[in-house]
Coordinates of C-alpha atoms in Angstrom, one line a residue:
Y1 CA 3.3 -1.4 3.1
F2 CA 6.2 -3.3 4.6
P3 CA 9.3 -3.5 2.5
V4 CA 9.7 -7.1 3.4
D5 CA 8.2 -10.5 2.5
V6 CA 5.5 -10.6 5.2
S7 CA 5.2 -14.4 5.0
K8 CA 8.5 -14.5 6.8
Y9 CA 7.3 -12.3 9.7
Q10 CA 4.7 -12.2 12.4
L11 CA 3.1 -8.8 12.6
V12 CA 1.9 -7.5 16.0
Y13 CA 0.6 -4.1 17.0
R14 CA -0.5 -1.9 19.9
V15 CA -3.2 0.8 19.6
I16 CA -1.7 4.1 20.6
E17 CA -4.8 6.3 20.1
Q18 CA -8.1 6.0 18.4
D19 CA -10.4 8.6 16.8
K20 CA -13.8 6.9 16.4
S21 CA -15.4 9.9 14.7
K22 CA -12.9 9.7 11.8
K23 CA -12.5 5.9 12.1
E24 CA -8.8 6.3 12.4
M25 CA -6.2 4.6 14.7
K26 CA -2.6 5.3 15.4
L27 CA -0.8 2.1 15.8
S28 CA 2.7 0.9 16.8
V29 CA 3.4 -2.0 14.5
F30 CA 6.2 -4.6 14.8
A31 CA 7.4 -7.1 12.3
V32 CA 9.1 -10.1 14.1
P33 CA 11.1 -12.5 11.9
N34 CA 9.7 -16.1 12.0
T35 CA 13.3 -17.4 12.4
L36 CA 13.7 -15.5 15.7
L37 CA 10.4 -16.8 17.0
D38 CA 11.4 -20.4 15.9
S39 CA 14.7 -20.1 17.7
Y40 CA 13.1 -19.1 21.0
Q41 CA 10.6 -22.0 20.5
T42 CA 13.5 -24.5 19.9
L43 CA 15.3 -23.2 23.0
A44 CA 12.2 -23.6 25.1
N45 CA 11.6 -27.1 23.8
A46 CA 15.3 -28.1 24.5
L47 CA 14.8 -26.9 28.1
G48 CA 11.5 -28.7 28.5
L49 CA 9.6 -25.4 28.8
Q50 CA 6.5 -24.0 27.0
V51 CA 6.5 -20.5 25.5
V52 CA 3.3 -18.8 26.8
A53 CA 4.0 -15.3 25.3
M54 CA 6.8 -13.1 23.9
D55 CA 7.1 -9.4 24.1
Y56 CA 9.2 -6.6 22.6
Y57 CA 12.0 -5.2 24.7
G58 CA 10.8 -1.7 24.0
N59 CA 7.4 -2.5 25.4
G60 CA 9.0 -3.6 28.6
I61 CA 10.7 -0.2 28.9
Y62 CA 7.3 1.5 28.1
Q63 CA 5.6 -0.6 30.9
A64 CA 8.3 0.3 33.4
M65 CA 8.1 4.0 32.5
M66 CA 4.4 4.0 32.9
H67 CA 4.7 2.9 36.5
S68 CA 7.8 4.9 37.6
M69 CA 8.1 8.1 35.4
P70 CA 6.1 11.3 35.4
K71 CA 3.2 11.2 33.0
E72 CA 3.8 14.6 31.3
L73 CA 6.9 14.1 29.2
A74 CA 9.8 11.8 30.1
A75 CA 12.6 9.9 28.4
T76 CA 14.3 6.7 29.3
I77 CA 17.7 5.8 27.7
C78 CA 18.5 2.1 28.0
I79 CA 22.2 1.7 27.4
E80 CA 23.2 -1.9 26.7
D81 CA 26.5 -3.3 25.4
N82 CA 26.2 -2.7 21.6
S83 CA 23.0 -0.7 21.4
S84 CA 20.8 1.8 23.2
L85 CA 17.1 2.4 23.1
I86 CA 15.6 5.8 23.6
T87 CA 12.0 6.0 24.6
I88 CA 10.0 9.2 25.0
I89 CA 6.6 9.1 26.6
Q90 CA 4.1 12.0 26.8
D91 CA 0.8 11.8 28.6
G92 CA 1.0 8.0 28.8
K93 CA 1.8 7.4 25.1
T94 CA 5.0 6.5 23.4
V95 CA 5.7 9.5 21.1
L96 CA 9.2 8.4 20.0
Q97 CA 11.3 5.2 20.3
R98 CA 14.6 4.9 18.6
N99 CA 17.3 2.2 18.7
I100 CA 20.9 3.4 18.1
G101 CA 23.9 1.2 17.3
Y102 CA 26.1 2.4 20.2
G103 CA 26.2 1.3 23.8
I104 CA 28.8 0.9 26.6
D105 CA 31.0 -1.6 24.7
D106 CA 33.5 0.9 23.3
A107 CA 34.0 2.4 26.8
V108 CA 34.6 -1.1 28.3
Q109 CA 37.1 -1.9 25.5
A110 CA 38.9 1.4 26.2
M111 CA 38.9 0.6 29.9
M112 CA 40.5 -2.9 29.2
Q113 CA 43.3 -1.2 27.2
S114 CA 43.9 1.6 29.8
S115 CA 46.3 1.9 32.7
L116 CA 43.4 1.8 35.1
V117 CA 43.2 -2.0 35.1
A118 CA 45.8 -4.8 35.1
S119 CA 46.9 -6.6 31.9
G120 CA 44.6 -9.5 31.2
T121 CA 41.5 -7.9 32.8
T122 CA 38.4 -9.5 31.4
Y123 CA 35.4 -7.7 29.9
L124 CA 33.2 -8.4 32.9
Q125 CA 35.9 -7.3 35.3
A126 CA 36.4 -4.0 33.4
L127 CA 32.7 -3.4 33.4
E128 CA 32.4 -4.1 37.1
K129 CA 35.3 -1.6 37.8
M130 CA 33.5 1.0 35.7
Q131 CA 30.3 0.4 37.6
M132 CA 32.1 0.8 41.0
N133 CA 34.4 3.8 40.1
L134 CA 34.1 7.0 38.1
C135 CA 36.2 6.2 35.0
F136 CA 34.9 9.1 32.8
N137 CA 35.6 12.8 32.8
E138 CA 32.6 14.9 33.7
Q139 CA 32.9 16.7 30.3
L140 CA 33.8 15.4 26.9
K141 CA 36.6 18.0 26.6
P142 CA 37.9 18.7 30.2
Q143 CA 40.4 21.4 31.1
L144 CA 43.9 20.0 31.3
V145 CA 45.0 19.4 34.9
T146 CA 48.7 19.1 35.9
G147 CA 49.7 16.9 38.6
N148 CA 51.9 13.9 39.5
E149 CA 52.7 11.1 37.0
D150 CA 50.1 8.7 38.4
G151 CA 47.4 11.4 38.2
A152 CA 48.4 12.2 34.6
A153 CA 48.2 8.5 33.6
S154 CA 44.8 8.2 35.3
M155 CA 43.7 11.4 33.5
S156 CA 44.9 10.1 30.1
A157 CA 43.0 6.8 30.7
K158 CA 39.9 8.7 31.7
E159 CA 40.2 10.9 28.6
S160 CA 40.4 7.8 26.4
I161 CA 37.4 6.2 28.0
T162 CA 35.4 9.5 27.8
R163 CA 36.3 9.9 24.1
S164 CA 35.0 6.4 23.4
L165 CA 31.5 7.7 24.4
T166 CA 31.5 10.4 21.8
M167 CA 29.4 8.4 19.2
L168 CA 26.9 7.2 21.9
I169 CA 26.4 10.7 23.3
G170 CA 26.2 12.2 19.8
N171 CA 23.5 9.8 18.7
I172 CA 21.5 10.2 21.9
S173 CA 21.7 14.0 21.5
R174 CA 20.7 13.7 17.8
V175 CA 17.5 11.7 18.7
L176 CA 16.5 14.1 21.5
D177 CA 17.2 17.2 19.3
Y178 CA 15.1 15.5 16.5
Y179 CA 12.2 15.2 18.9
T180 CA 12.5 18.7 20.4
S181 CA 13.0 20.4 17.0
R182 CA 9.6 18.9 15.8
N183 CA 7.9 19.7 19.1
S184 CA 9.2 23.2 20.1
E185 CA 6.8 23.4 23.1
A186 CA 8.1 20.1 24.5
E187 CA 10.3 20.2 27.5
L188 CA 11.5 16.9 29.0
D189 CA 10.5 16.7 32.7
S190 CA 13.0 13.8 33.4
I191 CA 15.5 11.5 31.7
A192 CA 16.3 8.1 33.3
L193 CA 19.3 6.0 32.4
V194 CA 18.8 2.2 32.6
G195 CA 20.5 -0.9 31.3
L196 CA 23.9 -2.4 31.4
G197 CA 25.7 1.0 31.0
A198 CA 23.5 2.9 33.4
D199 CA 25.6 2.2 36.5
C200 CA 28.7 3.4 34.8

């Protein structure tokens, strides 16, 4: 059962595994709003293009992981501006995929308000500076370091930017802890960071 009016959605699925002896299948099912599909079709028509196929963002991550990550147990954390997608794959199958409502945006906003950039710095300029320079502390709660005034101002700015990541880090940890608590024998072989926030 879907808790929605299915006439307003297109349902698509991917077979994860199949047990023919029990006549059972494990599926990954997605409900895509018709309004979303219609808006892509309208955009394509306005550009003189023809939509051949559409795919789910999470499936793109899955396909990339299948070609570049170890096959045992691996995770990819895709950090975008306002959300992040955590995908865990084991033996070639997606065993967990969760979207969280936090990304790099809060850190970029903190950067724009910090002393590390000039007044009037745009969002894109702040993001580029974060991608080119280490603007975070290596720990959420670093030891206090004394130094000159410029160093103290820089440290304070880094603390502010680092603090802005607390919700993102906490939610990522919660998802990974959720998976490992239900799969005590599981040990992640690797974790890859991708997306807009990965370079930061």
